[in-house]
XYZ file of C-alpha atoms in Angstrom:
549
model
C 32.614 81.366 -50.802
C 29.984 80.584 -48.150
C 31.853 77.468 -46.967
C 33.935 79.451 -44.524
C 31.025 80.716 -42.417
C 29.300 77.294 -42.552
C 32.161 75.515 -40.806
C 31.812 77.435 -37.547
C 28.056 76.916 -37.628
C 28.560 73.161 -38.218
C 31.082 72.965 -35.409
C 28.703 74.811 -33.127
C 25.893 72.424 -34.062
C 28.103 69.388 -33.467
C 29.184 70.858 -30.165
C 25.584 71.495 -29.189
C 24.559 67.966 -30.188
C 27.539 66.500 -28.329
C 26.711 68.504 -25.208
C 23.083 67.450 -25.499
C 24.071 63.791 -25.795
C 26.316 64.087 -22.738
C 23.452 65.720 -20.859
C 21.107 62.947 -21.992
C 23.524 60.255 -20.830
C 23.937 61.972 -17.488
C 20.161 62.219 -17.096
C 19.847 58.534 -17.940
C 22.414 57.719 -15.243
C 20.533 59.867 -12.693
C 17.246 58.152 -13.576
C 18.815 54.717 -13.222
C 20.320 55.703 -9.865
C 16.948 56.991 -8.633
C 15.321 53.738 -9.750
C 17.995 51.735 -7.925
C 17.409 53.813 -4.792
C 13.674 53.112 -5.008
C 14.348 49.429 -5.588
C 16.610 49.299 -2.521
C 13.864 50.809 -0.362
C 11.354 48.304 -1.739
C 13.821 45.439 -1.221
C 14.376 46.535 2.368
C 10.643 46.742 3.104
C 9.891 43.336 1.534
C 12.815 41.727 3.365
C 11.453 43.228 6.589
C 8.031 41.719 5.860
C 9.661 38.343 5.210
C 11.516 38.668 8.528
C 8.290 39.469 10.398
C 6.617 36.433 8.794
C 9.511 34.079 9.602
C 9.581 35.315 13.212
C 5.807 34.906 13.627
C 5.873 31.456 11.991
C 8.782 30.226 14.138
C 7.103 31.483 17.291
C 3.770 29.873 16.420
C 5.332 26.510 15.454
C 7.467 26.510 18.581
C 4.400 27.176 20.749
C 2.331 24.505 18.994
C 5.010 21.810 19.284
C 5.699 22.769 22.902
C 2.014 22.285 23.731
C 1.945 18.855 22.089
C 5.128 17.731 23.879
C 3.846 19.012 27.207
C 0.527 17.160 26.876
C 2.113 13.996 25.505
C 4.709 13.766 28.291
C 2.324 14.751 31.098
C 1.889 11.166 32.460
C 5.672 10.829 32.758
C 6.098 14.268 34.336
C 3.681 13.254 37.086
C 6.003 10.412 38.070
C 9.286 12.313 38.002
C 9.550 12.232 41.772
C 9.124 8.457 42.000
C 9.904 5.320 40.055
C 9.894 5.913 36.337
C 8.071 3.298 34.217
C 9.553 1.308 31.328
C 8.870 2.735 27.923
C 5.995 0.374 27.093
C 4.197 1.340 30.323
C 4.830 5.090 30.227
C 1.117 5.782 29.647
C 1.488 8.681 27.201
C -0.515 9.333 24.077
C 1.161 11.432 21.390
C -1.782 11.252 18.988
C -4.302 12.513 21.526
C -1.996 15.415 22.428
C -1.798 16.463 18.763
C -5.568 16.218 18.325
C -6.052 18.466 21.352
C -4.163 21.152 19.402
C -6.476 20.777 16.402
C -4.228 18.524 14.275
C -5.546 15.160 12.970
C -1.875 14.117 12.603
C -2.571 10.448 11.684
C 1.149 9.679 11.689
C 1.303 10.444 15.438
C -0.989 7.475 16.084
C 1.705 5.103 14.799
C 5.180 6.398 15.771
C 8.193 4.729 14.192
C 9.316 3.882 17.732
C 9.184 5.013 21.364
C 12.309 4.939 23.467
C 13.760 5.260 26.957
C 17.471 5.915 27.471
C 19.046 5.258 30.892
C 22.615 6.396 31.400
C 24.645 6.542 34.596
C 27.974 8.044 35.545
C 29.811 5.133 33.926
C 29.170 2.377 31.459
C 27.129 2.217 28.298
C 23.640 3.707 28.183
C 20.666 1.313 28.152
C 18.264 1.942 25.288
C 14.738 0.479 25.323
C 12.573 0.881 22.205
C 8.970 0.002 21.345
C 8.097 -1.566 18.987
C 11.369 -1.569 17.073
C 14.674 -2.713 18.528
C 17.527 -0.645 17.142
C 20.885 -2.244 16.464
C 23.886 -1.266 18.599
C 25.137 1.387 16.162
C 21.717 3.033 15.908
C 21.406 2.990 19.698
C 24.754 4.735 20.044
C 23.754 7.352 17.488
C 20.415 7.945 19.229
C 22.104 8.238 22.641
C 24.718 10.687 21.336
C 22.069 12.679 19.523
C 19.934 13.149 22.653
C 22.963 13.793 24.892
C 24.043 16.626 22.589
C 20.785 18.544 23.036
C 20.736 21.530 25.460
C 18.404 20.226 28.172
C 19.631 22.250 31.125
C 17.028 25.032 30.870
C 14.075 22.940 29.735
C 13.386 19.269 29.919
C 11.909 18.613 26.490
C 12.604 19.364 22.845
C 12.638 17.963 19.333
C 15.332 17.302 16.734
C 15.317 16.051 13.134
C 17.649 13.433 11.670
C 18.044 12.472 7.999
C 17.473 8.981 6.642
C 20.299 6.553 7.352
C 21.230 8.123 10.691
C 18.976 6.102 13.012
C 16.448 4.579 10.601
C 15.898 4.281 6.865
C 13.692 7.386 6.693
C 13.789 11.015 7.778
C 12.701 11.278 11.417
C 11.558 13.892 13.918
C 12.592 12.813 17.419
C 10.898 14.344 20.480
C 12.407 13.832 23.919
C 11.845 14.484 27.635
C 14.604 14.485 30.249
C 12.648 12.839 33.068
C 15.535 12.561 35.545
C 18.884 14.306 35.656
C 21.213 13.000 38.356
C 24.693 11.513 38.632
C 23.712 8.917 41.276
C 20.499 7.517 39.832
C 21.459 8.207 36.235
C 19.783 10.233 33.514
C 16.493 8.903 32.139
C 15.193 10.267 28.867
C 11.914 9.327 27.201
C 11.073 10.071 23.621
C 9.424 9.175 20.365
C 10.341 9.122 16.697
C 7.850 9.979 13.969
C 8.385 10.579 10.305
C 9.474 14.132 9.533
C 6.445 14.545 7.279
C 4.176 13.681 10.237
C 5.623 16.652 12.122
C 4.783 18.678 9.013
C 1.069 17.940 9.603
C 1.315 19.888 12.871
C 3.096 22.756 11.102
C 0.350 22.844 8.474
C -2.245 23.568 11.179
C -0.248 26.635 12.254
C 0.056 27.863 8.663
C -3.675 27.562 8.030
C -4.856 29.097 11.304
C -2.320 31.857 12.128
C -1.916 35.131 10.208
C 1.827 35.630 9.689
C 1.716 39.253 8.556
C -0.016 42.013 10.578
C -3.461 42.953 9.295
C -2.514 46.535 8.218
C 0.091 45.000 5.901
C -1.747 41.862 4.707
C -5.152 43.593 4.610
C -6.944 40.339 5.403
C -5.391 38.270 2.619
C -4.588 34.626 3.500
C -1.029 33.396 4.015
C -0.971 31.295 0.840
C -1.621 34.335 -1.384
C 1.252 36.332 0.136
C 3.901 33.913 1.367
C 5.794 30.704 0.735
C 6.933 29.262 4.067
C 8.667 26.089 5.133
C 10.346 24.390 8.065
C 13.772 22.865 7.442
C 16.859 21.863 9.393
C 20.511 22.731 9.025
C 21.172 19.686 6.869
C 18.687 20.816 4.230
C 15.917 18.402 5.277
C 12.569 20.081 4.509
C 10.061 19.004 7.151
C 7.166 20.932 5.636
C 6.667 23.442 2.815
C 3.591 25.402 1.818
C 4.678 25.421 -1.822
C 7.444 23.805 -3.897
C 8.625 27.249 -5.043
C 12.287 27.771 -4.187
C 13.209 30.838 -2.067
C 14.323 33.986 -3.898
C 15.461 37.473 -2.907
C 12.683 38.354 -0.409
C 13.438 35.554 2.048
C 14.189 35.452 5.775
C 14.862 32.653 8.265
C 14.284 32.385 12.005
C 15.603 29.591 14.245
C 12.947 27.776 16.272
C 15.281 27.718 19.278
C 17.976 25.681 20.972
C 15.432 23.044 22.068
C 14.561 22.369 18.428
C 17.981 21.416 17.122
C 18.785 23.114 13.838
C 15.161 23.613 12.779
C 14.439 27.016 11.228
C 11.365 28.720 9.803
C 11.829 30.211 6.347
C 9.442 32.777 4.806
C 9.462 34.149 1.266
C 7.291 36.953 -0.162
C 5.543 35.773 -3.333
C 6.561 37.749 -6.409
C 2.966 38.351 -7.453
C 2.059 39.588 -3.945
C 4.862 42.166 -3.664
C 2.975 45.006 -5.454
C 0.090 44.589 -2.999
C 2.359 44.983 0.023
C 4.287 48.065 -1.127
C 2.716 51.503 -1.392
C 3.179 52.552 -5.013
C 4.022 49.006 -6.151
C 7.320 47.382 -7.060
C 9.255 49.503 -9.566
C 9.415 48.006 -13.038
C 12.263 48.227 -15.530
C 12.920 51.751 -16.782
C 15.053 50.838 -19.791
C 12.403 51.680 -22.450
C 11.701 54.998 -20.744
C 15.409 55.854 -20.592
C 15.885 55.086 -24.313
C 12.888 57.261 -25.154
C 14.244 60.057 -22.968
C 17.638 59.754 -24.644
C 16.055 60.406 -28.041
C 13.880 63.256 -26.805
C 16.725 65.087 -25.085
C 18.283 65.886 -28.487
C 15.731 68.698 -28.656
C 14.398 68.892 -25.102
C 17.496 68.622 -22.907
C 16.632 71.375 -20.485
C 13.019 70.210 -20.035
C 14.140 66.623 -19.480
C 16.665 67.767 -16.866
C 14.020 69.658 -14.866
C 11.552 66.776 -15.103
C 14.133 64.222 -14.034
C 15.164 66.211 -10.999
C 11.524 66.465 -9.960
C 11.035 62.732 -10.382
C 14.144 61.969 -8.354
C 12.965 64.155 -5.510
C 9.520 62.530 -5.576
C 11.014 59.056 -5.484
C 13.211 59.959 -2.528
C 10.185 61.310 -0.668
C 8.227 58.151 -1.449
C 11.129 55.961 -0.291
C 11.245 57.866 3.001
C 7.472 57.493 3.352
C 7.559 53.716 2.771
C 10.431 53.350 5.225
C 8.737 55.563 7.814
C 5.392 53.744 7.623
C 7.107 50.340 7.854
C 9.017 51.426 10.966
C 5.955 53.049 12.549
C 3.880 49.883 12.014
C 6.512 47.386 13.096
C 7.158 48.749 16.601
C 3.574 48.878 17.973
C 2.628 45.637 16.217
C 5.531 43.808 17.841
C 4.513 45.154 21.282
C 0.859 44.200 20.818
C 1.712 40.720 19.543
C 4.228 40.026 22.309
C 1.968 41.000 25.218
C -1.148 39.395 23.711
C 0.729 36.117 23.223
C 2.092 36.259 26.773
C -1.455 36.781 28.036
C -2.830 34.030 25.810
C -0.178 31.593 27.004
C -0.907 32.393 30.646
C 2.579 33.702 31.359
C 1.377 36.936 32.968
C 0.715 35.639 36.458
C 0.254 38.795 38.536
C -2.353 41.500 38.279
C 0.418 44.063 37.895
C 1.858 42.264 34.836
C -1.594 41.807 33.326
C -2.471 45.460 33.918
C 0.795 46.583 32.350
C 0.149 44.353 29.321
C -3.328 45.824 28.852
C -1.940 49.356 29.117
C 0.790 48.660 26.572
C -1.639 47.016 24.140
C -4.089 49.912 24.528
C -1.326 52.481 24.038
C 0.135 50.804 20.955
C -3.345 50.230 19.493
C -3.964 53.973 19.841
C -0.686 54.640 18.029
C -1.682 52.301 15.202
C -5.164 53.799 14.998
C -3.695 57.305 14.785
C -1.241 56.275 12.049
C -3.893 54.499 9.954
C -6.332 57.396 10.395
C -3.679 59.850 9.242
C -2.917 57.815 6.114
C -6.629 57.472 5.279
C -7.205 61.168 5.947
C -4.248 62.137 3.770
C -5.501 59.926 0.910
C -9.015 61.281 1.235
C -7.885 64.906 1.149
C -5.730 64.290 -1.922
C -8.543 62.423 -3.700
C -11.482 64.696 -2.904
C -9.715 68.062 -2.547
C -11.728 68.681 0.623
C -15.200 67.954 -0.770
C -17.626 66.229 1.559
C -16.580 68.001 4.790
C -19.804 69.447 6.272
C -19.315 72.532 8.423
C -21.258 73.922 11.344
C -20.910 76.627 13.940
C -18.683 75.290 16.723
C -17.209 76.609 19.925
C -13.487 76.467 19.139
C -12.379 75.403 22.644
C -15.094 72.755 22.926
C -14.271 71.228 19.511
C -10.546 71.134 20.295
C -11.218 69.341 23.604
C -12.087 66.152 21.684
C -8.611 65.994 20.186
C -6.906 66.836 23.478
C -8.812 64.102 25.334
C -7.791 61.537 22.691
C -4.077 62.232 23.193
C -3.943 62.563 26.991
C -3.424 58.760 27.601
C -0.406 58.743 25.268
C 1.070 61.720 27.107
C 0.679 60.040 30.503
C 2.342 56.843 29.281
C 5.396 58.870 28.216
C 5.624 60.839 31.461
C 4.601 64.103 29.766
C 2.131 66.763 30.938
C -0.211 69.086 29.099
C -1.313 72.549 30.112
C -4.374 73.995 28.369
C -5.220 77.708 28.319
C -8.536 78.059 26.468
C -10.855 81.025 25.898
C -14.510 80.048 25.588
C -17.067 81.692 23.353
C -15.003 81.773 20.141
C -17.236 80.397 17.369
C -15.873 79.135 14.047
C -17.639 77.755 10.992
C -15.837 74.427 10.743
C -15.979 70.627 10.681
C -15.713 69.054 14.153
C -13.730 65.978 13.011
C -11.311 68.207 11.108
C -10.635 70.368 14.168
C -10.077 67.271 16.308
C -7.643 65.864 13.734
C -5.738 69.178 13.622
C -5.270 69.147 17.403
C -4.347 65.432 17.523
C -1.679 65.832 14.826
C -0.168 68.930 16.434
C 0.015 67.162 19.807
C 1.414 63.995 18.234
C 4.132 66.093 16.614
C 4.974 67.667 19.989
C 5.087 64.237 21.671
C 7.308 62.743 18.989
C 9.897 65.503 18.740
C 9.707 67.107 22.187
C 11.912 66.372 25.176
C 11.186 63.429 27.547
C 9.082 64.474 30.535
C 8.189 67.778 28.877
C 5.146 69.936 29.490
C 3.198 70.620 26.298
C 1.296 73.887 26.178
C -1.987 74.319 24.300
C -3.388 77.817 23.810
C -6.868 78.406 22.356
C -7.807 82.025 21.944
C -8.612 84.832 19.568
C -6.538 87.364 17.671
C -8.515 89.903 15.708
C -10.772 88.144 13.222
C -9.105 84.791 13.751
C -9.314 82.054 16.347
C -5.912 80.665 17.280
C -4.761 77.150 18.262
C -1.119 77.039 19.377
C 0.812 73.970 20.582
C 4.239 74.464 22.190
C 6.818 71.794 23.044
C 10.166 71.752 24.845
C 12.141 70.117 22.034
C 15.077 71.458 19.980
C 12.859 73.747 17.915
C 12.657 74.224 14.141
C 15.315 76.213 12.205
C 13.800 79.269 10.448
C 14.839 77.954 7.016
C 12.739 74.801 7.494
C 9.579 76.309 8.988
C 7.639 76.695 5.741
C 8.476 73.363 4.124
C 7.425 71.317 7.190
C 3.784 71.809 6.180
C 4.349 70.042 2.852
C 3.791 66.263 2.378
C 6.661 63.883 3.245
C 8.940 66.718 4.419
C 10.948 66.059 7.587
C 13.963 67.737 9.156
C 17.307 66.255 8.148
C 18.317 65.734 11.769
C 15.221 63.583 12.429
C 15.873 61.425 9.351
C 19.543 60.966 10.282
C 18.572 60.052 13.875
C 16.019 57.481 12.554
C 13.244 59.176 14.534
C 9.925 57.478 13.577
C 7.661 59.513 11.327
C 5.837 59.516 7.991
C 5.985 63.200 7.044
C 2.223 63.579 6.522
C 0.925 64.703 9.946
C 1.608 68.421 9.499
C 0.647 68.218 5.813
C -2.814 67.027 6.885
C -3.015 69.956 9.326
C -2.112 72.405 6.552
C -4.683 70.904 4.147
C -7.472 70.978 6.734
C -6.635 74.552 7.696
C -6.715 75.632 4.031
C -10.177 74.063 3.688
C -11.285 76.447 6.443
C -9.583 79.480 4.840
C -7.084 79.570 7.686
C -3.312 79.838 7.930
C -0.422 78.075 9.656
C 3.022 79.021 10.920
C 5.868 77.843 13.167
C 7.450 80.015 15.814
C 10.016 79.658 18.546
C 8.420 78.751 21.873
C 9.110 80.727 25.003
C 11.166 77.861 26.450
C 13.231 77.400 23.312
C 11.170 74.666 21.660
C 8.749 74.945 18.731
C 5.328 76.613 18.725
C 2.954 75.497 15.970
C 0.158 77.988 15.340
C -3.118 77.472 13.450
C -5.479 80.397 12.810
C -9.079 80.002 11.608
C -11.567 82.766 10.695
C -14.056 83.467 13.488
C -17.774 83.384 12.740
C -18.438 85.523 15.815
C -17.499 85.783 19.494
C -19.958 84.532 22.104
C -19.107 85.538 25.643
C -20.094 82.463 27.629
C -18.297 80.419 30.229
C -17.239 76.914 29.276
C -18.183 74.256 31.827
C -15.790 71.416 32.657
């Protein structure tokens, strides 16, 4: 007669098991979605790195080929104002021009042919070639090919043609528009080399130029990180660093209108991806999900809590990877652009050169600050604050180091700083740590404050504590978010939605360093409506002396 009571208990057990299975399946879906989110962030970062590499490679190849064409065509350029020579007497040396750029390029010593095309307002163009005479069809193709190139802005360029178009082999054809006039006719000089000979020049660029910025590549050579190649729109591969076919982390960059359909293509190597991404490339989670599915039969609630924690951590890490990538890309692009302009001699006035130096110096400071923050954050997490020697320091004097380091960045952004410091407040602290606290608080005020603002810095005492307070004129911090800002990777939702650059570790470093000194932190509303970040450190004693400037 005990069967009656057992049925409800069995139904309850089946219901519990069914609910647990549903919970397990839902958790598995959440885990898979979090993994996909992480994978998307990694994909985006690696595609960005491929894009940077393709852009740098295209720019370097374009510059190298431009230099060779300029040197090779120099004898003809000198005679543009007078009578232009026939092709066999043009007096130009393609091979010597390539060697001057560091390329042996043996194929340039024996071009397939040199040519001169003369075309007037009417009639058929006259094509002269050395040493090969092209048949009438090939001459027409060559003339049409050159005439189709955009030579209005610049007078020289290069274009590739597949085998069977002009000759029986793939060619790279360089050209110079030596005269452009309806009365006297257009005169174009040029040469044709094998496409693989042009690849020798590209190989020099690949071996000598770093295609990824040093903070990303960390000194590793191109061939261990990238597969790159130069190809045209018809699929003709002029040069390739490796026979590996492109896969998902690939980007292309056109060499420019003067280079026909030539493009640079860069691919991140699969084995190099974990080295380029903080935390590595996420692996398959299927075994883990199956294991979790089995465990949730008895540990559903614990698995739910753990999964939610993991999802939040992954989102924070995704934001950190995205933030660091964005923070690195902007100053690196500025530094590379102005340094290349200076190297190529395109900054002709002292004003332009001075501006370039200021921009490079400013962006280098930004990079140095970002790298130092990341290293400091890693060190604090690894050592838990061990190895930070302390000494008795005048609080105002120690903070001056950090203020002086940030002043140039403030001036570049049109901002001002007002310092109100009390001297004679002595703390038992580490000088580098105090400087880093001030630098990070000021960097936060610069980043999120209003343009042209005045940043206030107060250094004084309050009871047994010395106080460092930094005020900005930005939108302020909502009361609900004031505590969590001191935690790693935490940023305000409005800053994330507005794509404001940031990594979410600057204030976390401040909080960690303050805790090492038995201090405390808080955020208040500034007098002008912005935010006021306050750091308080225990005073060793007060020494009433005047601080000298």
